[in-house]
CSV table of C-alpha atoms in Angstrom, one decimal:
chain,number,residue,atom,x,y,z
A,1,MET,CA,0.0,0.0,0.0
A,2,THR,CA,1.1,3.5,-0.8
A,3,SER,CA,0.5,6.7,1.1
A,4,ALA,CA,-2.7,8.7,0.6
A,5,SER,CA,-2.8,11.2,-2.2
A,6,SER,CA,-5.3,13.7,-3.7
A,7,PRO,CA,-7.0,13.1,-7.0
A,8,ASP,CA,-4.6,15.7,-8.6
A,9,THR,CA,-1.5,13.8,-7.6
A,10,ALA,CA,-3.0,10.3,-7.9
A,11,GLY,CA,-3.9,10.9,-11.6
A,12,SER,CA,-0.6,12.6,-12.6
A,13,HIS,CA,1.1,9.5,-14.0
A,14,ASP,CA,-1.9,8.3,-16.0
A,15,SER,CA,-2.7,11.8,-17.3
A,16,SER,CA,0.8,12.3,-18.6
A,17,ASP,CA,0.5,9.0,-20.5
A,18,ALA,CA,-2.7,10.2,-22.0
A,19,ALA,CA,-1.2,13.5,-22.9
A,20,ASP,CA,1.7,11.8,-24.7
A,21,GLU,CA,-0.8,9.8,-26.8
A,22,LEU,CA,-2.8,12.9,-27.8
A,23,VAL,CA,-0.2,15.5,-28.4
A,24,PRO,CA,1.2,15.5,-32.0
A,25,ALA,CA,4.9,16.2,-32.7
A,26,ASP,CA,4.3,19.9,-33.5
A,27,GLU,CA,2.4,20.6,-30.2
A,28,THR,CA,3.7,21.2,-26.7
A,29,PRO,CA,2.2,18.8,-24.2
A,30,VAL,CA,0.4,20.2,-21.1
A,31,SER,CA,2.0,19.3,-17.8
A,32,PRO,CA,-0.1,17.1,-15.5
A,33,ASP,CA,-0.3,19.9,-13.0
A,34,GLU,CA,-1.8,22.2,-15.6
A,35,SER,CA,-4.2,19.5,-16.7
A,36,ALA,CA,-5.3,18.6,-13.2
A,37,ALA,CA,-5.9,22.3,-12.3
A,38,ALA,CA,-9.2,22.2,-14.2
A,39,THR,CA,-10.5,18.9,-12.8
A,40,ASP,CA,-12.9,18.4,-10.0
A,41,PRO,CA,-11.2,18.1,-6.6
A,42,ALA,CA,-11.9,15.1,-4.4
A,43,GLU,CA,-11.4,14.2,-0.8
A,44,GLU,CA,-7.9,13.2,0.0
A,45,THR,CA,-7.4,9.5,0.7
A,46,ALA,CA,-5.0,7.8,3.1
A,47,ALA,CA,-3.7,5.1,0.9
A,48,SER,CA,-3.1,4.4,-2.9
A,49,ALA,CA,-5.2,1.8,-4.7
A,50,PRO,CA,-3.9,-1.6,-6.1
A,51,GLU,CA,-3.4,-1.9,-9.8
A,52,ILE,CA,-6.7,-3.8,-10.6
A,53,ALA,CA,-10.3,-3.0,-10.4
A,54,VAL,CA,-13.3,-4.4,-12.1
A,55,PRO,CA,-15.7,-1.9,-13.7
A,56,ALA,CA,-19.4,-2.5,-13.6
A,57,ASP,CA,-19.4,-3.3,-17.3
A,58,GLY,CA,-17.3,-6.4,-16.9
A,59,PRO,CA,-13.8,-7.7,-17.4
A,60,ASP,CA,-13.5,-6.0,-20.9
A,61,ASP,CA,-13.5,-2.5,-19.3
A,62,VAL,CA,-10.6,-3.2,-16.9
A,63,ALA,CA,-8.0,-0.4,-17.1
A,64,GLU,CA,-4.3,-0.6,-16.7
A,65,THR,CA,-4.0,-4.1,-15.3
A,66,THR,CA,-1.1,-6.4,-15.3
A,67,GLU,CA,-0.8,-10.1,-14.8
A,68,ALA,CA,1.0,-9.7,-11.5
A,69,ASP,CA,-1.7,-7.4,-10.2
A,70,ALA,CA,-4.4,-9.8,-11.3
A,71,ALA,CA,-2.7,-12.6,-9.4
A,72,GLU,CA,-2.5,-10.4,-6.2
A,73,ALA,CA,-6.1,-8.9,-6.5
A,74,PRO,CA,-8.7,-11.4,-7.8
A,75,VAL,CA,-11.7,-9.9,-9.4
A,76,ALA,CA,-15.0,-10.1,-7.5
A,77,ALA,CA,-18.4,-10.2,-9.0
A,78,PRO,CA,-20.3,-6.9,-9.3
A,79,VAL,CA,-22.7,-6.2,-6.4
A,80,PRO,CA,-25.9,-4.2,-7.0
A,81,PRO,CA,-25.7,-0.7,-5.5
A,82,SER,CA,-27.7,0.3,-2.5
A,83,PRO,CA,-30.5,2.7,-3.3
A,84,ALA,CA,-29.8,6.3,-2.7
A,85,PRO,CA,-31.7,9.5,-3.4
A,86,ALA,CA,-30.7,11.0,-6.7
A,87,PRO,CA,-29.4,14.6,-6.5
A,88,SER,CA,-31.0,17.2,-8.6
A,89,PRO,CA,-29.0,18.0,-11.8
A,90,ARG,CA,-26.8,21.1,-11.7
A,91,PRO,CA,-25.3,23.1,-14.6
A,92,GLY,CA,-21.8,22.0,-15.6
A,93,PRO,CA,-18.8,24.2,-14.9
A,94,ARG,CA,-17.3,26.7,-17.3
A,95,PRO,CA,-14.6,25.0,-19.4
A,96,GLY,CA,-11.2,25.4,-17.9
A,97,ALA,CA,-12.5,26.7,-14.5
A,98,ARG,CA,-11.7,25.0,-11.2
A,99,ILE,CA,-14.9,23.3,-9.9
A,100,ALA,CA,-16.0,23.9,-6.4
A,101,ALA,CA,-16.2,20.8,-4.1
A,102,PRO,CA,-19.7,19.3,-4.2
A,103,SER,CA,-21.8,19.3,-1.1
A,104,GLU,CA,-22.1,15.5,-1.5
A,105,PRO,CA,-19.3,13.1,-2.5
A,106,TRP,CA,-19.2,12.0,-6.2
A,107,GLY,CA,-18.5,8.4,-5.2
A,108,ARG,CA,-19.2,5.9,-2.6
A,109,VAL,CA,-18.0,2.4,-1.7
A,110,ASP,CA,-20.1,-0.3,-0.1
A,111,ASP,CA,-18.9,-3.0,2.3
A,112,GLU,CA,-18.0,-5.4,-0.5
A,113,GLY,CA,-15.8,-2.9,-2.3
A,114,THR,CA,-18.3,-1.9,-5.0
A,115,VAL,CA,-17.7,1.7,-6.2
A,116,SER,CA,-20.5,3.9,-7.5
A,117,VAL,CA,-20.5,7.4,-9.0
A,118,ARG,CA,-23.3,9.9,-8.4
A,119,GLU,CA,-25.0,11.1,-11.5
A,120,ALA,CA,-28.1,13.2,-12.2
A,121,ASP,CA,-30.4,10.1,-12.2
A,122,GLY,CA,-28.9,8.4,-9.3
A,123,TRP,CA,-25.9,6.2,-8.4
A,124,ARG,CA,-24.2,4.1,-11.1
A,125,VAL,CA,-21.8,1.2,-10.2
A,126,VAL,CA,-18.5,1.8,-11.9
A,127,GLY,CA,-16.6,-1.3,-10.6
A,128,GLN,CA,-15.2,-3.1,-7.6
A,129,TYR,CA,-12.1,-2.7,-5.6
A,130,PRO,CA,-11.7,-5.8,-3.4
A,131,ASP,CA,-9.0,-6.1,-0.8
A,132,GLY,CA,-8.7,-2.4,-0.3
A,133,THR,CA,-10.0,0.3,1.9
A,134,PRO,CA,-12.9,2.5,0.7
A,135,ALA,CA,-10.5,5.5,0.5
A,136,GLU,CA,-8.2,3.4,-1.8
A,137,ALA,CA,-11.1,2.3,-3.9
A,138,LEU,CA,-12.4,5.9,-4.4
A,139,ALA,CA,-8.8,7.2,-5.1
A,140,TYR,CA,-8.4,4.6,-7.8
A,141,PHE,CA,-11.5,5.6,-9.7
A,142,GLU,CA,-10.9,9.3,-9.0
A,143,ARG,CA,-7.6,8.9,-10.8
A,144,LYS,CA,-9.5,7.5,-13.8
A,145,PHE,CA,-11.7,10.6,-13.7
A,146,ALA,CA,-8.6,12.8,-13.5
A,147,ASP,CA,-7.2,11.1,-16.6
A,148,LEU,CA,-10.3,11.9,-18.5
A,149,ALA,CA,-10.3,15.5,-17.2
A,150,SER,CA,-6.7,15.8,-18.4
A,151,GLU,CA,-7.6,14.7,-21.9
A,152,VAL,CA,-10.4,17.3,-22.0
A,153,THR,CA,-8.2,20.0,-20.6
A,154,LEU,CA,-5.5,19.2,-23.1
A,155,LEU,CA,-7.9,19.5,-26.0
A,156,GLU,CA,-9.1,22.8,-24.7
A,157,VAL,CA,-5.6,24.2,-24.4
A,158,ARG,CA,-4.6,23.0,-27.8
A,159,HIS,CA,-7.7,24.6,-29.3
A,160,ARG,CA,-7.1,27.8,-27.4
A,161,ARG,CA,-3.4,28.0,-28.4
A,162,GLY,CA,-4.2,27.3,-32.1
A,163,GLY,CA,-1.8,25.7,-34.6
A,164,ALA,CA,-3.6,22.3,-34.5
A,165,SER,CA,-6.2,21.3,-37.1
A,166,ALA,CA,-9.7,21.9,-35.7
A,167,SER,CA,-10.9,18.8,-37.7
A,168,ASP,CA,-8.3,16.6,-36.0
A,169,LEU,CA,-9.1,18.0,-32.6
A,170,ARG,CA,-12.8,17.4,-33.2
A,171,THR,CA,-12.1,13.8,-34.1
A,172,THR,CA,-10.1,13.4,-30.9
A,173,ALA,CA,-12.8,15.2,-28.9
A,174,LEU,CA,-15.5,12.8,-30.2
A,175,SER,CA,-13.3,9.9,-29.1
A,176,VAL,CA,-12.9,11.4,-25.7
A,177,ARG,CA,-16.7,12.0,-25.6
A,178,ALA,CA,-17.3,8.4,-26.3
A,179,LYS,CA,-15.1,7.4,-23.3
A,180,LEU,CA,-17.2,9.6,-21.0
A,181,ASP,CA,-20.4,7.6,-21.7
A,182,GLY,CA,-20.6,5.1,-18.9
A,183,ALA,CA,-17.0,5.9,-17.9
A,184,ALA,CA,-15.6,3.8,-15.0
A,185,ALA,CA,-14.5,6.9,-13.1
A,186,VAL,CA,-15.6,8.9,-10.0
A,187,GLY,CA,-16.1,12.6,-10.5
A,188,ASP,CA,-18.4,15.2,-12.0
A,189,LEU,CA,-18.8,13.4,-15.3
A,190,ALA,CA,-21.8,15.6,-16.3
A,191,ALA,CA,-19.6,18.7,-16.1
A,192,LEU,CA,-16.9,17.0,-18.0
A,193,ILE,CA,-19.4,16.0,-20.7
A,194,SER,CA,-20.7,19.5,-20.9
A,195,ARG,CA,-17.1,20.8,-21.4
A,196,ILE,CA,-16.4,18.3,-24.1
A,197,ASP,CA,-19.7,19.0,-25.9
A,198,ALA,CA,-19.1,22.7,-25.9
A,199,LEU,CA,-15.6,22.2,-27.2
A,200,THR,CA,-16.9,19.8,-29.9
A,201,ALA,CA,-19.4,22.5,-31.0
A,202,GLU,CA,-16.7,25.1,-31.2
A,203,LEU,CA,-14.4,22.7,-33.1
A,204,ALA,CA,-17.2,21.8,-35.5
A,205,GLU,CA,-17.6,25.5,-36.4
A,206,ALA,CA,-13.9,26.0,-36.7
A,207,SER,CA,-13.7,22.9,-38.9
A,208,GLU,CA,-16.2,24.5,-41.3
A,209,SER,CA,-14.1,27.6,-41.4
A,210,GLU,CA,-11.0,25.6,-41.9
A,211,ALA,CA,-12.6,23.6,-44.7
A,212,ALA,CA,-13.7,26.8,-46.5
A,213,ALA,CA,-10.2,28.2,-46.1
A,214,ALA,CA,-8.6,25.0,-47.2
A,215,LYS,CA,-10.9,24.9,-50.3
A,216,GLU,CA,-9.9,28.5,-51.2
A,217,ALA,CA,-6.2,27.6,-50.6
A,218,VAL,CA,-6.6,24.6,-52.9
A,219,ALA,CA,-8.3,26.7,-55.6
A,220,GLU,CA,-5.5,29.3,-55.3
A,221,ALA,CA,-2.9,26.6,-55.5
A,222,VAL,CA,-4.5,25.2,-58.6
A,223,ARG,CA,-4.4,28.6,-60.2
A,224,GLU,CA,-0.7,29.0,-59.3
A,225,ARG,CA,0.3,25.6,-60.6
A,226,THR,CA,-1.8,26.3,-63.8
A,227,VAL,CA,0.2,29.5,-64.3
A,228,ILE,CA,3.5,27.5,-64.0
A,229,VAL,CA,2.2,24.9,-66.5
A,230,GLU,CA,1.1,27.6,-69.0
A,231,GLU,CA,4.5,29.3,-68.8
A,232,ALA,CA,6.2,26.0,-69.4
A,233,GLU,CA,3.9,25.3,-72.4
A,234,ALA,CA,4.6,28.7,-73.8
A,235,LEU,CA,8.4,28.0,-73.6
A,236,ALA,CA,7.9,24.6,-75.3
A,237,ALA,CA,5.8,26.2,-78.1
A,238,ARG,CA,8.5,28.6,-79.2
A,239,ASP,CA,10.2,28.2,-82.6
A,240,PRO,CA,13.5,26.3,-81.8
A,241,GLN,CA,15.3,28.4,-84.4
A,242,THR,CA,14.6,31.7,-82.6
A,243,VAL,CA,15.0,30.5,-79.0
A,244,GLN,CA,17.8,31.8,-76.8
A,245,TRP,CA,18.5,28.4,-75.4
A,246,LYS,CA,20.7,29.4,-72.5
A,247,GLN,CA,18.1,31.9,-71.2
A,248,SER,CA,15.2,29.6,-71.9
A,249,THR,CA,16.8,26.6,-70.2
A,250,ALA,CA,17.3,28.8,-67.1
A,251,GLU,CA,13.7,29.8,-67.3
A,252,MET,CA,12.5,26.2,-67.5
A,253,SER,CA,14.7,25.2,-64.6
A,254,ALA,CA,13.2,28.1,-62.5
A,255,LEU,CA,9.7,26.9,-63.4
A,256,PHE,CA,10.6,23.4,-62.2
A,257,ASP,CA,12.0,24.8,-59.0
A,258,ARG,CA,8.8,26.7,-58.5
A,259,TRP,CA,6.7,23.6,-59.1
A,260,GLN,CA,8.7,21.6,-56.5
A,261,ALA,CA,8.6,24.4,-53.9
A,262,HIS,CA,4.8,24.7,-54.4
A,263,GLN,CA,4.3,21.0,-54.2
A,264,GLN,CA,6.3,20.8,-50.9
A,265,ASN,CA,5.0,23.9,-49.2
A,266,GLY,CA,1.6,24.4,-50.8
A,267,PRO,CA,-1.7,22.6,-49.9
A,268,ARG,CA,-2.4,19.1,-51.2
A,269,LEU,CA,-4.3,19.2,-54.4
A,270,PRO,CA,-7.0,16.7,-55.4
A,271,LYS,CA,-5.3,13.7,-57.0
A,272,SER,CA,-6.9,14.0,-60.4
A,273,THR,CA,-6.2,17.7,-60.7
A,274,ALA,CA,-2.6,17.3,-59.5
A,275,GLN,CA,-2.0,14.5,-61.9
A,276,GLN,CA,-3.5,16.4,-64.8
A,277,LEU,CA,-1.4,19.5,-64.2
A,278,TRP,CA,1.7,17.4,-63.7
A,279,ARG,CA,1.2,15.6,-67.0
A,280,ARG,CA,0.9,18.9,-68.8
A,281,PHE,CA,4.0,20.2,-67.1
A,282,ARG,CA,5.9,17.0,-67.7
A,283,ASP,CA,4.9,17.0,-71.4
A,284,ALA,CA,5.9,20.7,-71.8
A,285,ARG,CA,9.4,19.9,-70.3
A,286,ALA,CA,9.8,16.9,-72.5
A,287,THR,CA,8.9,18.9,-75.6
A,288,PHE,CA,11.2,21.7,-74.6
A,289,ASP,CA,14.1,19.2,-74.0
A,290,ARG,CA,13.4,17.4,-77.3
A,291,HIS,CA,13.5,20.7,-79.3
A,292,ARG,CA,16.7,21.7,-77.5
A,293,ARG,CA,18.4,18.3,-78.4
A,294,GLU,CA,17.2,18.5,-82.0
A,295,PHE,CA,18.4,22.1,-82.3
A,296,PHE,CA,21.9,21.4,-81.0
A,297,SER,CA,22.1,18.2,-82.9
A,298,ALA,CA,21.4,20.1,-86.2
A,299,LEU,CA,23.7,22.9,-85.0
A,300,ASP,CA,26.5,20.4,-84.6
A,301,GLU,CA,26.0,19.1,-88.1
A,302,THR,CA,26.0,22.7,-89.4
A,303,HIS,CA,29.1,23.5,-87.4
A,304,LYS,CA,30.9,20.4,-88.7
A,305,ALA,CA,30.1,21.4,-92.4
A,306,ALA,CA,31.2,25.0,-91.8
A,307,ARG,CA,34.4,23.8,-90.1
A,308,ASP,CA,35.3,21.5,-93.0
A,309,ALA,CA,34.6,24.2,-95.6
A,310,LYS,CA,36.6,26.9,-93.7
A,311,THR,CA,39.5,24.5,-93.1
A,312,ARG,CA,39.8,24.0,-96.9
A,313,LEU,CA,39.6,27.8,-97.4
A,314,VAL,CA,42.4,28.3,-94.9
A,315,GLU,CA,44.6,25.7,-96.8
A,316,ARG,CA,44.0,27.5,-100.1
A,317,ALA,CA,44.7,30.9,-98.6
A,318,GLU,CA,48.0,29.6,-97.1
A,319,ALA,CA,49.0,28.2,-100.5
A,320,LEU,CA,48.8,31.7,-102.0
A,321,ALA,CA,51.8,32.9,-99.9
A,322,PRO,CA,54.4,32.3,-102.7
A,323,ARG,CA,52.5,34.5,-105.1
A,324,GLY,CA,52.9,37.6,-102.9
A,325,GLU,CA,51.0,40.6,-104.0
A,326,ASP,CA,49.7,38.8,-107.1
A,327,GLY,CA,47.7,36.5,-104.8
A,328,ILE,CA,45.6,39.3,-103.3
A,329,GLY,CA,42.8,38.9,-105.9
A,330,ALA,CA,42.5,35.2,-105.3
A,331,TYR,CA,42.5,35.8,-101.5
A,332,ARG,CA,39.6,38.2,-101.9
A,333,ASP,CA,37.6,35.5,-103.7
A,334,LEU,CA,38.4,33.1,-100.8
A,335,LEU,CA,37.2,35.8,-98.3
A,336,ASP,CA,33.8,36.0,-100.0
A,337,GLN,CA,33.5,32.2,-99.8
A,338,TRP,CA,34.5,32.4,-96.1
A,339,LYS,CA,31.7,34.8,-95.3
A,340,ALA,CA,29.1,32.5,-97.0
A,341,SER,CA,30.3,29.3,-95.3
A,342,GLY,CA,28.4,29.9,-92.0
A,343,ARG,CA,29.6,29.5,-88.4
A,344,ALA,CA,31.6,26.6,-87.0
A,345,GLY,CA,31.4,27.5,-83.3
A,346,ARG,CA,33.2,30.3,-81.6
A,347,LYS,CA,36.4,28.5,-80.6
A,348,VAL,CA,36.8,26.8,-84.0
A,349,ASP,CA,35.9,30.0,-85.9
A,350,ASP,CA,38.4,32.0,-84.0
A,351,ALA,CA,41.2,29.4,-84.5
A,352,LEU,CA,40.5,29.1,-88.3
A,353,TRP,CA,40.1,32.8,-88.8
A,354,ALA,CA,43.5,33.4,-87.1
A,355,ARG,CA,45.1,31.2,-89.8
A,356,PHE,CA,43.1,32.7,-92.6
A,357,LYS,CA,43.9,36.2,-91.6
A,358,ALA,CA,47.6,35.4,-91.2
A,359,ALA,CA,47.7,34.1,-94.8
A,360,GLY,CA,46.0,37.4,-96.1
A,361,ASP,CA,48.3,39.5,-93.9
A,362,ALA,CA,51.3,37.9,-95.7
A,363,LEU,CA,49.9,38.9,-99.1
A,364,TYR,CA,49.1,42.4,-98.1
A,365,SER,CA,52.4,42.8,-96.4
A,366,ALA,CA,54.1,42.0,-99.7
A,367,ARG,CA,52.1,44.7,-101.4
A,368,GLY,CA,52.9,47.1,-98.6
A,369,GLU,CA,56.6,46.5,-99.0
A,370,ARG,CA,56.2,47.2,-102.8
A,371,GLU,CA,54.3,50.4,-102.2
A,372,ALA,CA,56.8,51.6,-99.7
A,373,ALA,CA,59.6,51.0,-102.4
A,374,ASP,CA,57.5,52.8,-105.0
A,375,ILE,CA,57.0,55.8,-102.7
A,376,GLU,CA,60.7,56.0,-102.1
A,377,ALA,CA,61.4,55.8,-105.8
A,378,SER,CA,58.7,58.4,-106.6
A,379,ARG,CA,60.3,61.2,-104.5
A,380,GLU,CA,62.4,62.5,-107.5
A,381,LYS,CA,59.5,62.0,-110.0
A,382,ILE,CA,57.2,64.1,-107.8
A,383,GLU,CA,59.8,67.0,-107.8
A,384,GLN,CA,60.1,66.8,-111.6
A,385,LYS,CA,56.3,67.0,-112.1
A,386,ARG,CA,56.0,69.9,-109.7
A,387,ALA,CA,58.7,71.7,-111.8
A,388,LEU,CA,56.6,71.0,-115.0
A,389,LEU,CA,53.6,72.5,-113.3
A,390,GLU,CA,55.5,75.7,-112.6
A,391,GLN,CA,56.4,75.9,-116.3
A,392,ALA,CA,52.7,75.2,-117.3
A,393,ALA,CA,51.2,77.9,-115.1
A,394,PRO,CA,52.1,80.9,-117.5
A,395,ILE,CA,50.4,79.2,-120.4
A,396,VAL,CA,47.0,80.2,-119.1
A,397,ASP,CA,47.9,83.9,-119.8
A,398,GLU,CA,49.5,83.3,-123.3
A,399,LYS,CA,47.6,85.4,-125.9
A,400,ASN,CA,48.8,83.4,-128.9
A,401,LEU,CA,46.7,80.3,-128.9
A,402,ALA,CA,49.1,78.4,-131.2
A,403,THR,CA,52.1,79.1,-128.9
A,404,ALA,CA,50.1,78.1,-125.8
A,405,ARG,CA,49.1,74.8,-127.4
A,406,GLN,CA,52.7,74.1,-128.5
A,407,ARG,CA,54.1,74.8,-125.0
A,408,LEU,CA,51.4,72.7,-123.3
A,409,THR,CA,52.0,69.7,-125.7
A,410,ALA,CA,55.7,69.8,-124.8
A,411,ILE,CA,55.0,69.7,-121.1
A,412,GLN,CA,52.5,66.9,-121.5
A,413,ARG,CA,55.1,64.8,-123.3
A,414,GLN,CA,57.6,65.3,-120.5
A,415,TRP,CA,54.9,64.5,-117.9
A,416,ASP,CA,54.2,61.1,-119.5
A,417,GLU,CA,57.9,60.3,-119.8
A,418,ILE,CA,58.3,60.8,-116.0
A,419,GLY,CA,55.6,58.1,-115.4
A,420,ARG,CA,53.4,57.3,-112.5
A,421,VAL,CA,54.3,58.3,-108.9
A,422,PHE,CA,53.2,57.0,-105.5
A,423,PRO,CA,51.3,57.3,-103.3
A,424,ARG,CA,48.2,57.6,-105.4
A,425,ASP,CA,46.7,60.6,-103.6
A,426,VAL,CA,49.8,62.6,-104.4
A,427,GLU,CA,49.6,61.5,-108.1
A,428,ARG,CA,46.0,62.6,-108.3
A,429,GLY,CA,46.7,66.0,-106.9
A,430,LEU,CA,49.5,66.6,-109.5
A,431,ASP,CA,47.3,65.4,-112.4
A,432,ASP,CA,44.5,67.8,-111.2
A,433,GLU,CA,46.8,70.8,-111.3
A,434,LEU,CA,48.0,70.0,-114.9
A,435,ARG,CA,44.4,69.3,-116.0
A,436,LYS,CA,43.4,72.8,-115.0
A,437,VAL,CA,45.9,74.3,-117.6
A,438,GLU,CA,44.8,71.8,-120.2
A,439,GLN,CA,41.1,72.8,-119.7
A,440,SER,CA,41.9,76.5,-120.1
A,441,VAL,CA,43.7,76.0,-123.4
A,442,ARG,CA,41.0,73.7,-124.7
A,443,THR,CA,38.2,76.3,-123.9
A,444,ARG,CA,40.1,78.9,-125.9
A,445,GLU,CA,40.5,76.5,-128.8
A,446,ASP,CA,36.8,75.7,-128.9
A,447,ALA,CA,35.9,79.3,-129.0
A,448,ASP,CA,38.4,80.1,-131.8
A,449,TRP,CA,37.1,77.1,-133.8
A,450,LYS,CA,33.5,78.3,-133.6
A,451,ARG,CA,34.6,81.7,-135.0
A,452,ASN,CA,36.7,80.4,-137.9
A,453,ASP,CA,34.8,77.2,-138.9
A,454,PRO,CA,34.5,77.3,-142.8
A,455,GLU,CA,31.4,75.2,-142.8
A,456,GLN,CA,29.6,77.5,-140.4
A,457,LYS,CA,30.7,80.5,-142.4
A,458,ALA,CA,29.3,78.9,-145.6
A,459,ARG,CA,26.0,78.2,-144.0
A,460,ALA,CA,25.9,81.8,-142.7
A,461,ASN,CA,26.6,83.3,-146.2
A,462,ASP,CA,23.9,81.1,-147.9
A,463,MET,CA,21.3,82.3,-145.4
A,464,THR,CA,22.4,86.0,-145.9
A,465,ARG,CA,21.9,85.6,-149.6
A,466,GLN,CA,18.4,84.1,-149.2
A,467,ILE,CA,17.3,86.8,-146.9
A,468,THR,CA,18.7,89.5,-149.3
A,469,ASP,CA,16.8,88.0,-152.2
A,470,ALA,CA,13.6,87.9,-150.0
A,471,ILE,CA,14.1,91.6,-149.1
A,472,ALA,CA,14.4,92.6,-152.8
A,473,LYS,CA,11.3,90.7,-153.6
A,474,LEU,CA,9.3,92.2,-150.8
A,475,GLU,CA,10.5,95.7,-151.8
A,476,SER,CA,9.1,95.1,-155.3
A,477,GLU,CA,5.8,93.8,-153.9
A,478,LEU,CA,5.5,96.9,-151.7
A,479,ALA,CA,6.1,99.3,-154.6
A,480,GLU,CA,3.4,97.6,-156.7
A,481,ALA,CA,0.9,97.6,-153.8
A,482,GLU,CA,1.5,101.3,-153.3
A,483,ALA,CA,1.0,101.9,-157.0
A,484,ARG,CA,-2.3,100.1,-157.0
A,485,GLY,CA,-3.3,101.8,-153.8
A,486,ASP,CA,-3.8,98.5,-152.0
A,487,LYS,CA,-3.1,99.6,-148.5
A,488,ARG,CA,-3.7,96.1,-147.1
A,489,ALA,CA,-1.1,94.4,-149.4
A,490,ALA,CA,1.3,97.3,-148.8
A,491,ALA,CA,1.0,96.9,-145.0
A,492,GLN,CA,1.7,93.1,-145.2
A,493,ALA,CA,4.6,93.6,-147.5
A,494,SER,CA,6.1,96.3,-145.2
A,495,GLU,CA,5.7,94.1,-142.1
A,496,ALA,CA,7.4,91.1,-143.8
A,497,LEU,CA,10.1,93.4,-145.1
A,498,GLU,CA,11.0,94.7,-141.7
A,499,ALA,CA,11.3,91.1,-140.3
A,500,ARG,CA,13.7,90.1,-143.1
A,501,ARG,CA,15.8,93.1,-142.5
A,502,GLY,CA,16.0,92.2,-138.8
A,503,TRP,CA,17.2,88.7,-139.6
A,504,LEU,CA,19.8,90.2,-141.9
A,505,ARG,CA,21.2,92.4,-139.2
A,506,ALA,CA,21.4,89.4,-136.8
A,507,LEU,CA,23.6,87.6,-139.3
A,508,GLY,CA,25.9,90.7,-139.6
A,509,GLY,CA,24.7,91.7,-143.1
């Protein structure tokens, strides 16, 4: 036998076991002291109970028994309770509040160790406690009541603190409520039932709110995943020839990361909806990956063809080196073919272009060396041509055209004998200066030719003679008209005569 203990301390071990069973991993269990604070107090007993008692319902309702305890405390048959006046029912306590001690005890024990609990409609036998004192018998069944009260208090605390699913708490509350019907315990079971019923009603209402919120969360999650799927399908639908594959691959990877994060952290979608969205996303990724593989496979073939073509062009360009400057024309043709051969990949293109450019640089270097030699050799020729320009400058003012042409022809002959000079821009400048003198002489020659052209003179004389004959004829017609007194004919003849005389003056007659 153990020392007497109050219902709060007697039920501490059992209530902690019940709390461990009810509290999930993400909840903080309530200490037995906190749980027992809301239970009904009972009278202190002088001794602890043995570990076996037989409830009124029979051997199936025995709680926390062991084989050793059963051997030490054999079960006795239930004994009908002695009649007692039933107390009038009282309202249950406020949930979570300490219940005042009743005016009458909640339990009683008869001489045979049968324990009964006081309820609204009378006394109900809850079990037997043989081989023990009445205090020990009451303490045992009061601990059972304390265990049930701890479960109710734990549910109330978890609901009040939040964080736990109202639906899960309601399921647990219904399970606890079932335990309270005909419970083999001594205490204010009616008040405990009232608390659990009130809690169940609150949890039912909270469950409805949770269900609505969960439904909205699922709908929002479906919309978010649909957006991810549509973006993936848009990437997969692009023309592979216009896609920036590095950027698009990063975008598709980001979409997959978003999908995984949403799947891990978001609400659970209905199976059919989740599978449908996943199939669409999976198909879009597969299409995107197939397009990328096909694109790079074709690109590899294109690069290979371009690499082979450019390699041959490099070999032909390098073969032009012995021709020196004369190979520049052929090199330019090879350069046009290079531009039309396509790309072979950055690294390959850079390497081949370095060889091709080196071959061209060798050809242009040979021409540069030749031009440098020509420029050096042209220094004396340039001075000679500048001296000829100084001699040609006075020709512009020469009055005798024949002398001017003779002097210019002599200078032109010497100019040609000197030959071409380098660089080309210097040669063009010298030629332009001499061309100005040539143009001046040619302009004077053209004007003189127009004045002294025999054919033009013959045409002019013939026209003068025709006009002179016409004037003579008109003068005769004018005299005849005046003699006849025909004023009209005389006026016409006079008008025509004046016109012919004007023409004659224009021709210098």
